[in-house]
Amino acid sequence: MIASKAASLFLRRSIPTAAAAATRSNAGRTIGAASGARMMSSDTVTFDLTGSFETYKLDTAPNDTIEMTKEELLEHFELMYTMRRMEITCDNEYKARAIRGFCHLYDGQEAVATGINAAFDPEDSWITSYRCHCTALARGGSVASVLGELFGNVDGQTQGKGGSMHFYNKAHNFFGGQGIVGAQVPVGLGLAFANHYNATPGKPMQVAIACYGDGAANQGQIWESANMASLWKLPMIFCIENNHYGMGTSIDRHSSHSDYYKMGNHIPGVRMDGMNVLAVKEGMRFVKDYVGQGNGPMYVEMMTYRYHGHSMSDPGTTYRNREEIALTRSTRDPLEFVKKTLIEAGFADAEQIKETEKRIRKEVAEQVKQAKSSSPPTIEPHLFQYVYSKDGGKEQNEFPPHVRMPDFAKSKWY
């Protein structure tokens, strides 16, 4: 079950519990708006985020409010709903054996990736764990490129060579999923060092973020990375997506210190409501500004929850019960929260949201068909592209002189 130290924020939702009711004026009459939201104009709302953040060794904190336009909130909802439909599709295709191997789904955690992406610049660097489908989508990918990769086809994001755990999009500064627990963090440190090295004096630095789960939080390589980031004051964000169960063990059983945002010792930290995309967006704006100004690294703990098991091979019900999952879905679902917020803010009604969901479901289905229409990579030329480089050229690839096949008669010489 959920560790008691973390339970308070995990079980809270900031905006619906805000004390003050909000109103807006329209043609001389007062109309009730979203609980905890203040209407500033016909298309901008200020939302109350009180209770969404806890800080450690900081004199400042994220704002307790955030202004959002209708277009911004709808954009966040559409991305999150696309993520949800994509991951549900992955579940179905895996069970149909169209997707093989490891597969770690992100449904339930959509607000984290969406909020981070909304707060970041395209030039900021991002690396994450093997639960990376939705981050790849947010960072320049498409449903077709994600599913194409999962199907092992050449039109996938890494040409069918990486699979579920190894997405990569350098053009969008997404440096991939990492197949080894915690191993993305030292690479993220290198990205932070590069951003520090290439920064323009007198201007804020681009930041780097390494996302990892609570199950990786006590890895030795993370401590080493934190030490180096602190010594050199690198613009590095250590982001723990705390979904409370690691690979299948609750945090109160696998970690003696479950306040992960305090694990940096003298490095400051922020814990935020990872089921609230508005809180994540504002929280990460604050964090990005802090580390980008040369103040050194920061620990961030996202209080979130995964609906599926650790991977598709894990039913997810041996270490938690179905009632807990159902309760989270019914009370803290990040998508339902955005839908309710859209309606209460006057940005959309229930019928408009249903039409948006219908459109996205159709788009996802079409992109899945597109992904399936592709084919697996061939030995020539795909298999050996980007393995051996000739003269260090980015696009100059050459085959190795000999490739030994299991059947020697089918071996290749070039």
mmCIF file of N, CA, C and O in Angstrom, residues 250-299:
data_model
loop_
_atom_site.group_PDB
_atom_site.id
_atom_site.type_symbol
_atom_site.label_atom_id
_atom_site.label_comp_id
_atom_site.label_asym_id
_atom_site.label_seq_id
_atom_site.Cartn_x
_atom_site.Cartn_y
_atom_site.Cartn_z
ATOM 1 N N SER A 250 5.749 -1.726 -2.846
ATOM 2 C CA SER A 250 5.351 -0.396 -2.403
ATOM 3 C C SER A 250 6.540 0.353 -1.808
ATOM 4 O O SER A 250 7.479 -0.249 -1.283
ATOM 5 N N ILE A 251 6.484 1.679 -1.872
ATOM 6 C CA ILE A 251 7.639 2.484 -1.480
ATOM 7 C C ILE A 251 7.979 2.343 -0.006
ATOM 8 O O ILE A 251 9.144 2.477 0.375
ATOM 9 N N ASP A 252 7.012 2.041 0.844
ATOM 10 C CA ASP A 252 7.335 1.894 2.266
ATOM 11 C C ASP A 252 8.062 0.587 2.549
ATOM 12 O O ASP A 252 8.627 0.407 3.634
ATOM 13 N N ARG A 253 8.116 -0.302 1.562
ATOM 14 C CA ARG A 253 8.850 -1.558 1.712
ATOM 15 C C ARG A 253 10.194 -1.545 0.991
ATOM 16 O O ARG A 253 11.073 -2.327 1.322
ATOM 17 N N HIS A 254 10.357 -0.670 -0.017
ATOM 18 C CA HIS A 254 11.605 -0.723 -0.778
ATOM 19 C C HIS A 254 12.499 0.496 -0.584
ATOM 20 O O HIS A 254 13.614 0.528 -1.100
ATOM 21 N N SER A 255 12.041 1.511 0.174
ATOM 22 C CA SER A 255 12.884 2.691 0.358
ATOM 23 C C SER A 255 12.755 3.192 1.792
ATOM 24 O O SER A 255 11.648 3.438 2.280
ATOM 25 N N SER A 256 13.889 3.353 2.474
ATOM 26 C CA SER A 256 13.856 3.850 3.845
ATOM 27 C C SER A 256 13.546 5.340 3.890
ATOM 28 O O SER A 256 13.211 5.871 4.946
ATOM 29 N N HIS A 257 13.663 6.000 2.751
ATOM 30 C CA HIS A 257 13.397 7.438 2.651
ATOM 31 C C HIS A 257 12.421 7.626 1.504
ATOM 32 O O HIS A 257 12.803 7.545 0.336
ATOM 33 N N SER A 258 11.145 7.853 1.799
ATOM 34 C CA SER A 258 10.137 7.938 0.747
ATOM 35 C C SER A 258 9.737 9.368 0.412
ATOM 36 O O SER A 258 8.852 9.577 -0.416
ATOM 37 N N ASP A 259 10.372 10.357 1.025
ATOM 38 C CA ASP A 259 10.195 11.745 0.592
ATOM 39 C C ASP A 259 11.284 12.024 -0.442
ATOM 40 O O ASP A 259 12.315 12.629 -0.158
ATOM 41 N N TYR A 260 11.038 11.582 -1.644
ATOM 42 C CA TYR A 260 12.092 11.562 -2.651
ATOM 43 C C TYR A 260 12.592 12.955 -3.020
ATOM 44 O O TYR A 260 13.740 13.112 -3.439
ATOM 45 N N TYR A 261 11.756 13.956 -2.897
ATOM 46 C CA TYR A 261 12.203 15.309 -3.241
ATOM 47 C C TYR A 261 13.215 15.858 -2.233
ATOM 48 O O TYR A 261 13.845 16.882 -2.496
ATOM 49 N N LYS A 262 13.401 15.149 -1.119
ATOM 50 C CA LYS A 262 14.397 15.539 -0.127
ATOM 51 C C LYS A 262 15.671 14.697 -0.215
ATOM 52 O O LYS A 262 16.582 14.861 0.601
ATOM 53 N N MET A 263 15.775 13.829 -1.196
ATOM 54 C CA MET A 263 16.877 12.881 -1.241
ATOM 55 C C MET A 263 18.193 13.488 -1.709
ATOM 56 O O MET A 263 19.233 12.850 -1.640
ATOM 57 N N GLY A 264 18.149 14.731 -2.182
ATOM 58 C CA GLY A 264 19.379 15.365 -2.640
ATOM 59 C C GLY A 264 20.226 15.945 -1.530
ATOM 60 O O GLY A 264 21.203 16.651 -1.818
ATOM 61 N N ASN A 265 19.867 15.667 -0.266
ATOM 62 C CA ASN A 265 20.581 16.223 0.885
ATOM 63 C C ASN A 265 20.522 17.746 0.837
ATOM 64 O O ASN A 265 19.483 18.318 1.116
ATOM 65 N N HIS A 266 21.605 18.419 0.442
ATOM 66 C CA HIS A 266 21.580 19.886 0.400
ATOM 67 C C HIS A 266 21.001 20.419 -0.906
ATOM 68 O O HIS A 266 20.805 21.625 -1.051
ATOM 69 N N ILE A 267 20.717 19.534 -1.888
ATOM 70 C CA ILE A 267 20.100 19.967 -3.148
ATOM 71 C C ILE A 267 18.615 20.222 -2.886
ATOM 72 O O ILE A 267 17.922 19.366 -2.327
ATOM 73 N N PRO A 268 18.102 21.382 -3.273
ATOM 74 C CA PRO A 268 16.684 21.677 -3.005
ATOM 75 C C PRO A 268 15.754 20.781 -3.811
ATOM 76 O O PRO A 268 16.169 20.151 -4.800
ATOM 77 N N GLY A 269 14.499 20.734 -3.370
ATOM 78 C CA GLY A 269 13.539 19.871 -4.044
ATOM 79 C C GLY A 269 12.119 20.401 -3.981
ATOM 80 O O GLY A 269 11.788 21.253 -3.145
ATOM 81 N N VAL A 270 11.292 19.881 -4.877
ATOM 82 C CA VAL A 270 9.869 20.220 -4.929
ATOM 83 C C VAL A 270 9.088 18.939 -5.149
ATOM 84 O O VAL A 270 9.454 18.122 -5.986
ATOM 85 N N ARG A 271 8.037 18.758 -4.360
ATOM 86 C CA ARG A 271 7.076 17.683 -4.610
ATOM 87 C C ARG A 271 5.813 18.322 -5.152
ATOM 88 O O ARG A 271 5.354 19.358 -4.648
ATOM 89 N N MET A 272 5.265 17.722 -6.215
ATOM 90 C CA MET A 272 4.063 18.308 -6.807
ATOM 91 C C MET A 272 3.040 17.240 -7.168
ATOM 92 O O MET A 272 3.372 16.056 -7.293
ATOM 93 N N ASP A 273 1.803 17.682 -7.307
ATOM 94 C CA ASP A 273 0.700 16.801 -7.647
ATOM 95 C C ASP A 273 0.820 16.402 -9.109
ATOM 96 O O ASP A 273 0.479 17.166 -10.007
ATOM 97 N N GLY A 274 1.309 15.194 -9.358
ATOM 98 C CA GLY A 274 1.531 14.734 -10.713
ATOM 99 C C GLY A 274 0.292 14.256 -11.429
ATOM 100 O O GLY A 274 0.380 13.801 -12.578
ATOM 101 N N MET A 275 -0.870 14.359 -10.800
ATOM 102 C CA MET A 275 -2.123 14.015 -11.470
ATOM 103 C C MET A 275 -2.850 15.269 -11.968
ATOM 104 O O MET A 275 -3.928 15.167 -12.566
ATOM 105 N N ASN A 276 -2.259 16.421 -11.717
ATOM 106 C CA ASN A 276 -2.851 17.715 -12.080
ATOM 107 C C ASN A 276 -1.930 18.396 -13.078
ATOM 108 O O ASN A 276 -0.859 18.895 -12.712
ATOM 109 N N VAL A 277 -2.311 18.415 -14.345
ATOM 110 C CA VAL A 277 -1.436 18.967 -15.383
ATOM 111 C C VAL A 277 -1.141 20.446 -15.151
ATOM 112 O O VAL A 277 -0.057 20.935 -15.502
ATOM 113 N N LEU A 278 -2.073 21.171 -14.543
ATOM 114 C CA LEU A 278 -1.837 22.586 -14.275
ATOM 115 C C LEU A 278 -0.743 22.757 -13.223
ATOM 116 O O LEU A 278 0.121 23.633 -13.337
ATOM 117 N N ALA A 279 -0.777 21.915 -12.192
ATOM 118 C CA ALA A 279 0.249 21.978 -11.151
ATOM 119 C C ALA A 279 1.611 21.593 -11.713
ATOM 120 O O ALA A 279 2.631 22.214 -11.391
ATOM 121 N N VAL A 280 1.644 20.562 -12.553
ATOM 122 C CA VAL A 280 2.921 20.152 -13.141
ATOM 123 C C VAL A 280 3.489 21.256 -14.022
ATOM 124 O O VAL A 280 4.682 21.566 -13.974
ATOM 125 N N LYS A 281 2.645 21.879 -14.805
ATOM 126 C CA LYS A 281 3.114 22.949 -15.700
ATOM 127 C C LYS A 281 3.688 24.105 -14.906
ATOM 128 O O LYS A 281 4.789 24.603 -15.206
ATOM 129 N N GLU A 282 2.987 24.567 -13.879
ATOM 130 C CA GLU A 282 3.482 25.681 -13.077
ATOM 131 C C GLU A 282 4.701 25.269 -12.266
ATOM 132 O O GLU A 282 5.677 26.022 -12.164
ATOM 133 N N GLY A 283 4.656 24.079 -11.698
ATOM 134 C CA GLY A 283 5.798 23.612 -10.913
ATOM 135 C C GLY A 283 7.057 23.507 -11.741
ATOM 136 O O GLY A 283 8.139 23.924 -11.317
ATOM 137 N N MET A 284 6.942 22.960 -12.940
ATOM 138 C CA MET A 284 8.116 22.810 -13.792
ATOM 139 C C MET A 284 8.581 24.135 -14.376
ATOM 140 O O MET A 284 9.771 24.302 -14.666
ATOM 141 N N ARG A 285 7.673 25.084 -14.549
ATOM 142 C CA ARG A 285 8.111 26.438 -14.931
ATOM 143 C C ARG A 285 9.035 27.005 -13.870
ATOM 144 O O ARG A 285 10.099 27.578 -14.169
ATOM 145 N N PHE A 286 8.659 26.829 -12.617
ATOM 146 C CA PHE A 286 9.471 27.309 -11.495
ATOM 147 C C PHE A 286 10.816 26.596 -11.456
ATOM 148 O O PHE A 286 11.870 27.224 -11.301
ATOM 149 N N VAL A 287 10.791 25.282 -11.597
ATOM 150 C CA VAL A 287 12.025 24.498 -11.523
ATOM 151 C C VAL A 287 12.960 24.858 -12.674
ATOM 152 O O VAL A 287 14.168 25.041 -12.478
ATOM 153 N N LYS A 288 12.423 24.943 -13.876
ATOM 154 C CA LYS A 288 13.236 25.299 -15.046
ATOM 155 C C LYS A 288 13.894 26.658 -14.851
ATOM 156 O O LYS A 288 15.085 26.844 -15.144
ATOM 157 N N ASP A 289 13.149 27.620 -14.346
ATOM 158 C CA ASP A 289 13.704 28.956 -14.114
ATOM 159 C C ASP A 289 14.817 28.906 -13.073
ATOM 160 O O ASP A 289 15.865 29.540 -13.232
ATOM 161 N N TYR A 290 14.613 28.133 -12.019
ATOM 162 C CA TYR A 290 15.595 28.057 -10.933
ATOM 163 C C TYR A 290 16.912 27.470 -11.419
ATOM 164 O O TYR A 290 17.981 28.054 -11.225
ATOM 165 N N VAL A 291 16.864 26.305 -12.047
ATOM 166 C CA VAL A 291 18.111 25.659 -12.450
ATOM 167 C C VAL A 291 18.728 26.349 -13.662
ATOM 168 O O VAL A 291 19.959 26.384 -13.811
ATOM 169 N N GLY A 292 17.902 26.934 -14.509
ATOM 170 C CA GLY A 292 18.422 27.623 -15.685
ATOM 171 C C GLY A 292 19.168 28.900 -15.357
ATOM 172 O O GLY A 292 19.971 29.381 -16.168
ATOM 173 N N GLN A 293 18.911 29.450 -14.167
ATOM 174 C CA GLN A 293 19.581 30.686 -13.752
ATOM 175 C C GLN A 293 20.939 30.419 -13.109
ATOM 176 O O GLN A 293 21.573 31.350 -12.611
ATOM 177 N N GLY A 294 21.391 29.163 -13.105
ATOM 178 C CA GLY A 294 22.707 28.847 -12.571
ATOM 179 C C GLY A 294 22.732 28.538 -11.098
ATOM 180 O O GLY A 294 23.814 28.568 -10.478
ATOM 181 N N ASN A 295 21.571 28.208 -10.528
ATOM 182 C CA ASN A 295 21.509 27.901 -9.097
ATOM 183 C C ASN A 295 21.869 26.452 -8.773
ATOM 184 O O ASN A 295 21.872 26.058 -7.612
ATOM 185 N N GLY A 296 22.150 25.667 -9.795
ATOM 186 C CA GLY A 296 22.457 24.263 -9.570
ATOM 187 C C GLY A 296 21.245 23.379 -9.760
ATOM 188 O O GLY A 296 20.164 23.841 -10.157
ATOM 189 N N PRO A 297 21.378 22.083 -9.494
ATOM 190 C CA PRO A 297 20.313 21.116 -9.783
ATOM 191 C C PRO A 297 19.159 21.182 -8.790
ATOM 192 O O PRO A 297 19.233 21.857 -7.758
ATOM 193 N N MET A 298 18.094 20.457 -9.115
ATOM 194 C CA MET A 298 16.945 20.351 -8.219
ATOM 195 C C MET A 298 16.330 18.966 -8.354
ATOM 196 O O MET A 298 16.315 18.383 -9.432
ATOM 197 N N TYR A 299 15.852 18.464 -7.227
ATOM 198 C CA TYR A 299 15.075 17.226 -7.203
ATOM 199 C C TYR A 299 13.589 17.569 -7.327
ATOM 200 O O TYR A 299 13.113 18.511 -6.685
#
